[in-house]
Amino acid sequence: MNLGLLVTVILVLAIAGWIIGRQRAVASVKGDIRKLHSLPGYYGHIVFLATAVPSLLVVVLWILVQPALIESRVANLIKPSDIPEGSSQSLVMADVRRIANGLDAVVAAGLPEDQLASMRADFSDVRGRLAGVGVAIGSNVSNSVFIAAKEYRSAIKSSAMMMTVAALAIALAGLAWSLTRIRPEFRARNATERFTMSLLIASSLIAVLTTVGIVASLLFESIHFFSIYPASKFFFSTVWNPKFGGGSDLGILPLIWGTLYVSFIALLVAVPVGLMSAIYLSEYASKSVRAVVKPLIEVLAGIPTIVYGLFALITVGPLIRDWIAMPTGLGNSSSSVMTAGIVMGIMVIPFVSSLSDDIINAVPQSLRDGSLGLGATPSETVRQVVLPAALPGIVGAVLLAASRAIGETMIVVMGAGAAARLSLNPFEAMTTVTVKIVSQLTGDTEFASPETLVAFALGLTLFVLTLVLNIVALVIVRKYREQYE
Amino acid sequence: MKDQVTENRVQTDTSKISAKKAQVYYGENHAIKDVDVEILDKTVTAFIGPSGCGKSTFLRCLNRMNDTIPSCRVEGKILLDGEDIYDARVDPVQLRAKVGMVFQKPNPFPKSIYDNVAYGPKIHGLTRNKAELDAVVESCLRKAALWGEVKDRLTSPGTGLSGGQQQRLCIARAIATSPEVLLMDEPCSALDPIATAQVEELIDELRSQFSVVIVTHSMQQAARVSQKTAFFHLGNLVEYGSTDQIFTNPKDPRTESYISGRIG
Amino acid sequence: MKDQVTENRVQTDTSKISAKKAQVYYGENHAIKDVDVEILDKTVTAFIGPSGCGKSTFLRCLNRMNDTIPSCRVEGKILLDGEDIYDARVDPVQLRAKVGMVFQKPNPFPKSIYDNVAYGPKIHGLTRNKAELDAVVESCLRKAALWGEVKDRLTSPGTGLSGGQQQRLCIARAIATSPEVLLMDEPCSALDPIATAQVEELIDELRSQFSVVIVTHSMQQAARVSQKTAFFHLGNLVEYGSTDQIFTNPKDPRTESYISGRIG
Amino acid sequence: RDQLQIAGSSTVLPYATIVAEAFGENFDFPTPVVEGGGSGAGRKKLCEGVGENTIDIANSSSRISQSDIDTCKANGVNEIMEVRIGYDGIVFASDIAGPDFALTPADVYGALAAQVVKDGALVANAAAKWSDVNGALPAQDILAFIPGTKHGTREVFDIKLLEAGCKATGAYDLFFAASTGADEAAKKADAVKACHGVRTDGKSVDIDGDYTETLSRIAANKTAVGVFGLSFYENNMDKLKVATIDGIVPSVETISKGEYPVSRPLYFYVKKAHIGVIPGLQEYIDFFVSDDMAGPGGPLAAYGLVPDPELAATQAAVAAGTPMGPLE
Amino acid sequence: MTVEASLFTLDAKTKARKTAEARFRLYGVVAIAVALLALLWLLISILSGGLPAFRQTMLTYPVTLEEAVLDKSGTRDPVALSKVTTVAYTKILATSLAAVIAEKGIAPEGMTDKDVADMISQESAATLRSKVLADPALIGTTIDFTALASGRIDGYLKGRVSRESAALDKNVSPVQLELADNLQKAGILDKRFNWGFLTAPDASDKRPEAAGLGVAIIGSFYMMLVVLVLSLPIGVAASIYLEEFAPKNRLTDIIEVNIANLAAVPSIVYGILGLAVFINFMHLPQSAPIVGGLVLTLMTLPRIIIPTRAALKAVPPSIRDAALGVGASKLQTVFHHVLPLAMPGILTGMIIGLAQALGETAPLLLIGMVAFVRDFPGGLPGGLFDPAAALPVQVYNWTNRGDPGFVERASGAIIVLLVFLVIMNAAAIYLRRKFERRW
Ligand SMILES: Nc1ncnc2c1ncn2[C@@H]1O[C@H](COP(=O)(O)OP(=O)(O)OP(=O)(O)O)[C@@H](O)[C@H]1O
Ligand SMILES: Nc1ncnc2c1ncn2[C@@H]1O[C@H](COP(=O)(O)OP(=O)(O)OP(=O)(O)O)[C@@H](O)[C@H]1O
Ligand SMILES: [Mg+2]
Ligand SMILES: [Mg+2]
């Protein structure tokens, strides 16, 4: 039985269990469902879960564990002499797997099983045969590899058989067991809800695990980096000047400055524009305008950043240079913090506008009425009553926008340039941490050099930095939040 | 109290608000039908009538709070000091500054108690400095009979008050802007008798300067505080007249039966 | 009505809920102090007291609705049928299914009127089919004296009702789950006298099967519908006894003065 | 897995895709999957170990380093084949409508270096116009887009232009003399490092993106000069005007004859252990270095790859599967 | 406040407030106008740059499949046939075209054989070859064949290449352009709708005219499927737990901050994570949509959780009270009442999160998806493990290529990406409108 079929069978069993469980529950109180502790559906859920969850877990576990078990068994069949020089056990195993799959195809193409069993690699052209069914093998097949492949194939088959039997048995056991447990006073709802809760908890754990994973994957190489580059220089040097052949200056300060500066300008554009759009849409605009404009603005978030990058490079950059920077004598570079910031700001407008709009919309009308009834203008109402009530959501939206801005590369590369610089002048080129992470990681420099590894240290530092910013934001929200009823 | 009322009646013959053939629709639902009424200055007018008859709806017409309900449509004329408040030139904000409102469901802002009351004076710029504002807040809370209970927790949120306290907070908030007309939708529904008496006293006091419209389900309350009474039924203004007359000598059989079924 | 009450009193001596030294804190604020009370089965108990004295707070303790207020903390024992409802093993859901509640501020779901009432029966599986559910919804709306007004608009949203209608909708919603104890926080505050009478009748009817606790500011109402009355003051249960006794012969001077100051 | 997996330099990427495409069309093997990602990352992936979930070939625009070889060894990748596929020319080009540039390494150094020689002493570079550097050059503001420090091209730029110019102008000697290094070698390293210093006043702009970005920047700044790969220039001849270096016009011919100075070899590295295991690997590398592909007149040359004069030796080595020896 | 003041005349203070109000409203209008204008500008530039990619220049003419070239042995042996490379087919295409030109007498002055051969895309030879290999009976016959014109000729018809630019360009000569004009007049050369752009795989740098989005569309589709199926339920479930159930303490604060912080982690770091976890640890294949989908899921999760939590927080507590009061369990309360009310916010989070996931390249860089992939991945679910490209990757790759023909393709790919986005979000936008209400 193949996997898809097995899962289908288990699910069918479970659905049947749901129906039977429900019926049994109803029958146990002779149709008077008021006597049941929970709604009949919940009894069905319990049976469904008892049938499907353990058996599917077994299937998943089996699939995860089986290859390792079988491979270790088959690997014993391969003598060290069968492994060509420079190759490795794992490569030979790859061949074994490919041959085994090929044999399946050969059988499917009409070779009887018994003939296959007596087939030997040294007497027949296995490679040719396999090529005939479209399975390419890199080189000729030695006999022990061929035997291993046959063994592998049969092991897989019997293992699959065992898995099917086991899974079905567990499903049926779960089904029977849960059906016997159905009694009117059985707290089926609580049981289902406990299961649901564990799913909810598991889901939130994923976010935590992601963090652990990120920190772990950055930490190792960061430590490596700090072992070959002094941390004090990294954190306190104001020069960022990586070189090809070593001897680079890798000070993070100009990058952090650029990141904060560009993000700040981006927010300076996105927050007023986004928030005002959100306010207009939720408080003033008619339903039909809102229905059209909101999704339209959201398209801004979906335009690939490369388009924004080109927009910054070709349109906004020269515009700012020719109309603002040059006349005021502040600079003559077409790529500047200003350019990148403005364009990035446009990109993140929908983060602020759409999310805030939803939150503002969720503020109860009675609050607005209260304010309007006192003779406040709509704008006063919005500013003094609605926005404070919607604050947590709005701050969340702004943080999300800021996060997006901090993580952006393409716009910065094209709009702000690649020069790391500590300067207050917004019309000069600068660059950000993220840009350097990408460029150092994907460059032509050697991987084990500080020039590449610095990317990990940059990532980790940025992580800590944004963490601090987020904590500050949380504290502020806690302080000013106004909880409505 | 009663004699005070009689005493004052003579001065209050100028009409403050008059409605002419006012109609209100919620979508298809015709909630207010052909209401004609003259609300006099310096008078307390009571709206009575069974639940759902349109009292709140009509009240909300008088300061255009209905504008906030998308499905709501108002026809006919409603004049404030002879000026049509539904005229395009009228700024509802100015209107609402003149015609204040206490809503049926208490809706304190999720701000501190102090800020709730100070909100109106602040936006209208009625005070010159913090001390004045403090004084206004205190006097309003006192008038609304809430000062004693909240004076130690002015900075805690208004939403953390009990139902009756919230209601009084909303009254304090409404009088803090000193409107010319005060619309009160069941201002005492959640109040105990003593607080109710205090609010009624407040209403009587307000009457010396302003016009007050109050919705109530309590006939006694209507009789106690109002000089004029309007009885609504199924969206119609069935009868309107002096409170004495309505309660002692109703002209319409519906008024009669509503009043006589009094249990209240 | 009075005689009916006297007639029934004999049967109702078993205690349904009993509170022992119940304390409630909102953060630092000690809102309920040392309350001991026995609420009898098949009895209407009235909670009276000035606004802000802790009636709602105590009521919300009885079905653990206080759990939803983060700052709120309950101490002492509250027993339902002899079992501590604050015990860790108690499922608050089951508790609330047994102890229903009508809140002080009407809070209909932003769903249709029908769905508002049908929600409880649906989640508790009280009906077998649509027809039965329809019947339950209709009978509950009828009992809550709302059927006539809404029967043509069952599918329109419950939030589009008038204040009093919303209150009756919430009553209908609460009785639809046929709880064993019904807690009603000022259920008639927004109702006209006739609707009030209908609700009072309903309460009296419910009493034959259930225990009802009602918070009210109207002494008359308390006297009319309840057999037992509890008087709260500043978080203390000042006096608890049979309604007759409380109103005719209060023991505590505070009770005395509260009742004598009756205006309501 | 059935298809070859190749990763590495984005300079080699176009050539690799051309070969992969033709390979997929003419052989019974699936088309190889070719990734960019940079030489460093490509070699890192190559050295991650042997097995199906590692790549087979790493493209590289510079020679593999000893540290990479060590990593490879540590992970069991003992034998690597080095295949040089040809040369990449690096050119200066400016907007098609602008003036002609005839540069020498000394001009480039004079215009872009951080410090230049003036009256026998090192001073901070103050040249504002090209004509300030060399009277024969146009009187146009200096603005150059040079590859960012992550690009392999930058290394070539540093060595073949800056360093050469540095030496030609005598700056090298001054740097050498000024160095505080302990011995000859340290002084040399210091001087070289100083020669590679590029001015930071905005006249020389590092480009972290690809040549397309440089092209767009030139479109936005018509007076600028940019550094491109030869093949990129040859595909955009209608927009760009190329500068001569030492009087030589860059082209496939001049570079393969060795006349044009600025070029670098391109490589790929093959994981020998995968040959014979991953189907098509041997065929692919044979096909890549065949005359049909990498030879003069082949599609790679047509696209701008400068063919390797020693291609025949490479073909033989590839056919024989000769692994690379230790780095010289 | 004087009683006499008329409602029709505004007093000074109200006037000032009214102007403030008007100004505020104006800010709103301006803000929306700014956003929409920016959008309009971007869309116009995308459309004007990309629409030509949907039309392609083709040559339709009779091609003689000479047996002498394609099957010297005459045996039609498949092995022998497959030994004949595209080079031979290129020649066949060129000679046939030359024959047609000669027959019609439209050869411009100075035309060489190379000029003729270079009119045709290399891709066509491959197409012809696979056509012949599929049906060897064609050998020896003359068939009507539609060949792609080469990139520069295509550019000429689209106005990208002119005679002046051709004179400077070593890849095309003015003679070829004249020939193109003549062929067009003769009805051999014309522009058609470019199905290949949507269905064909990527092509190498030498063949901009043949490059298509087929593999990328499928790859993106697979990835988005994974992202949608995983990130929405997990994100909403996590939000519900954290907002409605988790005890409010230090630990949940940490989790909350942490999730907000995850949104700020640059996307390439998710690539690093994906490489470490999915490829190096779990041994999933490189360049596979499943890995891309998983990485993007991790990246999208915080972006869904944050708005979802905000939306849940915005639901008034009185609604929860009402449900709990009739004896609903907390889960029932959440699923029956809170979640529907929070739906608009959740859907917005989804729209924005998926938009970003769809357009993201950086994390794919490290897991091998920024690659040149010619073979189509298989059907679901196995295809999730086959190599594939993705739409943003294709845009990224094409914008980095030297041949100007790819610029137009990249813009075309962006159009497809946006259409993809709109289709993906249409349901969410529709649902959001249904759920939007005020209470
Ligand atoms: N959520 C809350 N947070 C803090 N304090 C509260 C909260 N709810 C009520 N209180 C306070 O607890 C006390 C008792 O309130 P409760 O709502 O029980 O009064 P009540 O007797 O129901 O009054 P009313 O008749 O006005 O409804 C009051 O002082 C009130 O301000
Ligand atoms: N927002 C609304 N949308 C639709 N119908 C409404 C709305 N508000 C009220 N109605 C209906 O209009 C009618 C009048 O309602 P209104 O609120 O004016 O009654 P009321 O006299 O204030 O009653 P109560 O004493 O119960 O508050 C009622 O039938 C009510 O259901
Ligand atoms: Mg009302
Ligand atoms: Mg209360």
PDB file of N, CA and C in Angstrom, chain E residues 266-321:
ATOM      1  N   PRO E 266      16.568  40.236   9.039  1.00  0.00           N
ATOM      2  CA  PRO E 266      16.654  40.319   7.578  1.00  0.00           C
ATOM      3  C   PRO E 266      16.358  38.961   6.943  1.00  0.00           C
ATOM      4  N   SER E 267      15.694  39.006   5.818  1.00  0.00           N
ATOM      5  CA  SER E 267      15.222  37.750   5.251  1.00  0.00           C
ATOM      6  C   SER E 267      16.370  36.802   4.913  1.00  0.00           C
ATOM      7  N   ILE E 268      17.520  37.358   4.605  1.00  0.00           N
ATOM      8  CA  ILE E 268      18.611  36.453   4.228  1.00  0.00           C
ATOM      9  C   ILE E 268      19.014  35.571   5.411  1.00  0.00           C
ATOM     10  N   VAL E 269      18.808  36.092   6.612  1.00  0.00           N
ATOM     11  CA  VAL E 269      19.136  35.285   7.788  1.00  0.00           C
ATOM     12  C   VAL E 269      18.233  34.048   7.847  1.00  0.00           C
ATOM     13  N   TYR E 270      17.014  34.217   7.387  1.00  0.00           N
ATOM     14  CA  TYR E 270      16.149  33.032   7.310  1.00  0.00           C
ATOM     15  C   TYR E 270      16.717  32.029   6.319  1.00  0.00           C
ATOM     16  N   GLY E 271      17.389  32.562   5.302  1.00  0.00           N
ATOM     17  CA  GLY E 271      18.070  31.667   4.368  1.00  0.00           C
ATOM     18  C   GLY E 271      19.164  30.885   5.074  1.00  0.00           C
ATOM     19  N   ILE E 272      19.916  31.580   5.901  1.00  0.00           N
ATOM     20  CA  ILE E 272      20.972  30.906   6.660  1.00  0.00           C
ATOM     21  C   ILE E 272      20.367  29.809   7.522  1.00  0.00           C
ATOM     22  N   LEU E 273      19.262  30.176   8.177  1.00  0.00           N
ATOM     23  CA  LEU E 273      18.581  29.207   9.038  1.00  0.00           C
ATOM     24  C   LEU E 273      18.096  28.013   8.225  1.00  0.00           C
ATOM     25  N   GLY E 274      17.470  28.309   7.089  1.00  0.00           N
ATOM     26  CA  GLY E 274      16.928  27.236   6.255  1.00  0.00           C
ATOM     27  C   GLY E 274      18.024  26.307   5.782  1.00  0.00           C
ATOM     28  N   LEU E 275      19.152  26.904   5.400  1.00  0.00           N
ATOM     29  CA  LEU E 275      20.279  26.094   4.955  1.00  0.00           C
ATOM     30  C   LEU E 275      20.731  25.170   6.081  1.00  0.00           C
ATOM     31  N   ALA E 276      20.831  25.717   7.266  1.00  0.00           N
ATOM     32  CA  ALA E 276      21.322  24.914   8.388  1.00  0.00           C
ATOM     33  C   ALA E 276      20.323  23.832   8.758  1.00  0.00           C
ATOM     34  N   VAL E 277      19.058  24.219   8.852  1.00  0.00           N
ATOM     35  CA  VAL E 277      18.077  23.276   9.392  1.00  0.00           C
ATOM     36  C   VAL E 277      17.552  22.322   8.327  1.00  0.00           C
ATOM     37  N   PHE E 278      17.075  22.878   7.239  1.00  0.00           N
ATOM     38  CA  PHE E 278      16.361  22.024   6.291  1.00  0.00           C
ATOM     39  C   PHE E 278      17.299  21.248   5.372  1.00  0.00           C
ATOM     40  N   ILE E 279      18.402  21.882   4.988  1.00  0.00           N
ATOM     41  CA  ILE E 279      19.268  21.209   4.027  1.00  0.00           C
ATOM     42  C   ILE E 279      20.365  20.433   4.737  1.00  0.00           C
ATOM     43  N   ASN E 280      21.090  21.102   5.648  1.00  0.00           N
ATOM     44  CA  ASN E 280      22.211  20.402   6.269  1.00  0.00           C
ATOM     45  C   ASN E 280      21.769  19.422   7.348  1.00  0.00           C
ATOM     46  N   PHE E 281      20.699  19.777   8.060  1.00  0.00           N
ATOM     47  CA  PHE E 281      20.291  18.894   9.154  1.00  0.00           C
ATOM     48  C   PHE E 281      19.233  17.894   8.697  1.00  0.00           C
ATOM     49  N   MET E 282      18.197  18.378   8.024  1.00  0.00           N
ATOM     50  CA  MET E 282      17.120  17.463   7.640  1.00  0.00           C
ATOM     51  C   MET E 282      17.344  16.821   6.275  1.00  0.00           C
ATOM     52  N   HIS E 283      18.407  17.241   5.601  1.00  0.00           N
ATOM     53  CA  HIS E 283      18.769  16.640   4.321  1.00  0.00           C
ATOM     54  C   HIS E 283      17.693  16.751   3.264  1.00  0.00           C
ATOM     55  N   LEU E 284      16.951  17.831   3.290  1.00  0.00           N
ATOM     56  CA  LEU E 284      16.021  18.058   2.181  1.00  0.00           C
ATOM     57  C   LEU E 284      16.850  18.511   0.986  1.00  0.00           C
ATOM     58  N   PRO E 285      16.338  18.304  -0.212  1.00  0.00           N
ATOM     59  CA  PRO E 285      17.151  18.641  -1.389  1.00  0.00           C
ATOM     60  C   PRO E 285      17.334  20.150  -1.561  1.00  0.00           C
ATOM     61  N   GLN E 286      18.399  20.503  -2.263  1.00  0.00           N
ATOM     62  CA  GLN E 286      18.630  21.906  -2.605  1.00  0.00           C
ATOM     63  C   GLN E 286      17.653  22.346  -3.686  1.00  0.00           C
ATOM     64  N   SER E 287      17.507  23.633  -3.825  1.00  0.00           N
ATOM     65  CA  SER E 287      16.724  24.239  -4.906  1.00  0.00           C
ATOM     66  C   SER E 287      15.275  23.760  -4.953  1.00  0.00           C
ATOM     67  N   ALA E 288      14.776  23.158  -3.869  1.00  0.00           N
ATOM     68  CA  ALA E 288      13.438  22.572  -3.942  1.00  0.00           C
ATOM     69  C   ALA E 288      12.401  23.517  -3.340  1.00  0.00           C
ATOM     70  N   PRO E 289      11.226  23.575  -3.967  1.00  0.00           N
ATOM     71  CA  PRO E 289      10.174  24.458  -3.454  1.00  0.00           C
ATOM     72  C   PRO E 289       9.793  24.152  -2.012  1.00  0.00           C
ATOM     73  N   ILE E 290       9.925  22.908  -1.603  1.00  0.00           N
ATOM     74  CA  ILE E 290       9.533  22.601  -0.225  1.00  0.00           C
ATOM     75  C   ILE E 290      10.407  23.375   0.758  1.00  0.00           C
ATOM     76  N   VAL E 291      11.703  23.411   0.470  1.00  0.00           N
ATOM     77  CA  VAL E 291      12.602  24.137   1.365  1.00  0.00           C
ATOM     78  C   VAL E 291      12.314  25.627   1.293  1.00  0.00           C
ATOM     79  N   GLY E 292      12.152  26.107   0.062  1.00  0.00           N
ATOM     80  CA  GLY E 292      11.814  27.517  -0.097  1.00  0.00           C
ATOM     81  C   GLY E 292      10.546  27.852   0.658  1.00  0.00           C
ATOM     82  N   GLY E 293       9.550  26.986   0.515  1.00  0.00           N
ATOM     83  CA  GLY E 293       8.276  27.231   1.190  1.00  0.00           C
ATOM     84  C   GLY E 293       8.445  27.241   2.701  1.00  0.00           C
ATOM     85  N   LEU E 294       9.231  26.317   3.211  1.00  0.00           N
ATOM     86  CA  LEU E 294       9.416  26.261   4.665  1.00  0.00           C
ATOM     87  C   LEU E 294      10.137  27.505   5.172  1.00  0.00           C
ATOM     88  N   VAL E 295      11.161  27.902   4.446  1.00  0.00           N
ATOM     89  CA  VAL E 295      11.904  29.092   4.865  1.00  0.00           C
ATOM     90  C   VAL E 295      10.988  30.314   4.842  1.00  0.00           C
ATOM     91  N   LEU E 296      10.238  30.438   3.752  1.00  0.00           N
ATOM     92  CA  LEU E 296       9.341  31.591   3.663  1.00  0.00           C
ATOM     93  C   LEU E 296       8.255  31.515   4.731  1.00  0.00           C
ATOM     94  N   THR E 297       7.853  30.302   5.085  1.00  0.00           N
ATOM     95  CA  THR E 297       6.860  30.167   6.149  1.00  0.00           C
ATOM     96  C   THR E 297       7.409  30.732   7.450  1.00  0.00           C
ATOM     97  N   LEU E 298       8.630  30.331   7.772  1.00  0.00           N
ATOM     98  CA  LEU E 298       9.220  30.848   9.008  1.00  0.00           C
ATOM     99  C   LEU E 298       9.328  32.359   8.959  1.00  0.00           C
ATOM    100  N   MET E 299       9.652  32.856   7.772  1.00  0.00           N
ATOM    101  CA  MET E 299       9.804  34.294   7.638  1.00  0.00           C
ATOM    102  C   MET E 299       8.450  35.001   7.760  1.00  0.00           C
ATOM    103  N   THR E 300       7.412  34.376   7.220  1.00  0.00           N
ATOM    104  CA  THR E 300       6.098  35.014   7.199  1.00  0.00           C
ATOM    105  C   THR E 300       5.397  34.928   8.552  1.00  0.00           C
ATOM    106  N   LEU E 301       5.699  33.892   9.308  1.00  0.00           N
ATOM    107  CA  LEU E 301       4.969  33.686  10.571  1.00  0.00           C
ATOM    108  C   LEU E 301       4.883  34.937  11.447  1.00  0.00           C
ATOM    109  N   PRO E 302       6.017  35.547  11.795  1.00  0.00           N
ATOM    110  CA  PRO E 302       5.879  36.728  12.653  1.00  0.00           C
ATOM    111  C   PRO E 302       5.064  37.814  11.986  1.00  0.00           C
ATOM    112  N   ARG E 303       5.145  37.885  10.670  1.00  0.00           N
ATOM    113  CA  ARG E 303       4.402  38.935   9.973  1.00  0.00           C
ATOM    114  C   ARG E 303       2.912  38.664   9.977  1.00  0.00           C
ATOM    115  N   ILE E 304       2.530  37.430  10.235  1.00  0.00           N
ATOM    116  CA  ILE E 304       1.101  37.143  10.384  1.00  0.00           C
ATOM    117  C   ILE E 304       0.714  37.239  11.856  1.00  0.00           C
ATOM    118  N   ILE E 305       1.618  36.807  12.720  1.00  0.00           N
ATOM    119  CA  ILE E 305       1.267  36.793  14.139  1.00  0.00           C
ATOM    120  C   ILE E 305       1.064  38.215  14.668  1.00  0.00           C
ATOM    121  N   ILE E 306       1.905  39.127  14.277  1.00  0.00           N
ATOM    122  CA  ILE E 306       1.803  40.478  14.844  1.00  0.00           C
ATOM    123  C   ILE E 306       0.452  41.120  14.517  1.00  0.00           C
ATOM    124  N   PRO E 307       0.057  41.181  13.246  1.00  0.00           N
ATOM    125  CA  PRO E 307      -1.265  41.776  12.975  1.00  0.00           C
ATOM    126  C   PRO E 307      -2.403  40.968  13.581  1.00  0.00           C
ATOM    127  N   THR E 308      -2.252  39.667  13.612  1.00  0.00           N
ATOM    128  CA  THR E 308      -3.343  38.866  14.167  1.00  0.00           C
ATOM    129  C   THR E 308      -3.520  39.159  15.644  1.00  0.00           C
ATOM    130  N   ARG E 309      -2.417  39.252  16.340  1.00  0.00           N
ATOM    131  CA  ARG E 309      -2.537  39.568  17.767  1.00  0.00           C
ATOM    132  C   ARG E 309      -3.147  40.938  17.956  1.00  0.00           C
ATOM    133  N   ALA E 310      -2.709  41.879  17.149  1.00  0.00           N
ATOM    134  CA  ALA E 310      -3.270  43.227  17.285  1.00  0.00           C
ATOM    135  C   ALA E 310      -4.773  43.190  17.035  1.00  0.00           C
ATOM    136  N   ALA E 311      -5.170  42.416  16.035  1.00  0.00           N
ATOM    137  CA  ALA E 311      -6.600  42.356  15.716  1.00  0.00           C
ATOM    138  C   ALA E 311      -7.377  41.684  16.843  1.00  0.00           C
ATOM    139  N   LEU E 312      -6.808  40.651  17.419  1.00  0.00           N
ATOM    140  CA  LEU E 312      -7.491  39.978  18.524  1.00  0.00           C
ATOM    141  C   LEU E 312      -7.620  40.928  19.717  1.00  0.00           C
ATOM    142  N   LYS E 313      -6.551  41.674  19.935  1.00  0.00           N
ATOM    143  CA  LYS E 313      -6.550  42.602  21.053  1.00  0.00           C
ATOM    144  C   LYS E 313      -7.622  43.658  20.871  1.00  0.00           C
ATOM    145  N   ALA E 314      -7.918  43.985  19.634  1.00  0.00           N
ATOM    146  CA  ALA E 314      -8.844  45.079  19.374  1.00  0.00           C
ATOM    147  C   ALA E 314     -10.301  44.663  19.541  1.00  0.00           C
ATOM    148  N   VAL E 315     -10.564  43.391  19.704  1.00  0.00           N
ATOM    149  CA  VAL E 315     -11.957  42.978  19.899  1.00  0.00           C
ATOM    150  C   VAL E 315     -12.365  43.353  21.326  1.00  0.00           C
ATOM    151  N   PRO E 316     -13.484  44.071  21.479  1.00  0.00           N
ATOM    152  CA  PRO E 316     -13.850  44.545  22.812  1.00  0.00           C
ATOM    153  C   PRO E 316     -14.104  43.385  23.771  1.00  0.00           C
ATOM    154  N   PRO E 317     -13.618  43.496  24.991  1.00  0.00           N
ATOM    155  CA  PRO E 317     -13.796  42.419  25.969  1.00  0.00           C
ATOM    156  C   PRO E 317     -15.263  42.109  26.244  1.00  0.00           C
ATOM    157  N   SER E 318     -16.157  43.092  26.034  1.00  0.00           N
ATOM    158  CA  SER E 318     -17.561  42.826  26.352  1.00  0.00           C
ATOM    159  C   SER E 318     -18.121  41.682  25.505  1.00  0.00           C
ATOM    160  N   ILE E 319     -17.557  41.511  24.307  1.00  0.00           N
ATOM    161  CA  ILE E 319     -18.021  40.412  23.457  1.00  0.00           C
ATOM    162  C   ILE E 319     -17.627  39.076  24.087  1.00  0.00           C
ATOM    163  N   ARG E 320     -16.395  39.047  24.605  1.00  0.00           N
ATOM    164  CA  ARG E 320     -15.952  37.804  25.251  1.00  0.00           C
ATOM    165  C   ARG E 320     -16.825  37.518  26.459  1.00  0.00           C
ATOM    166  N   ASP E 321     -17.089  38.565  27.251  1.00  0.00           N
ATOM    167  CA  ASP E 321     -17.934  38.392  28.422  1.00  0.00           C
ATOM    168  C   ASP E 321     -19.277  37.802  28.029  1.00  0.00           C
TER     169      ASP E 321
END
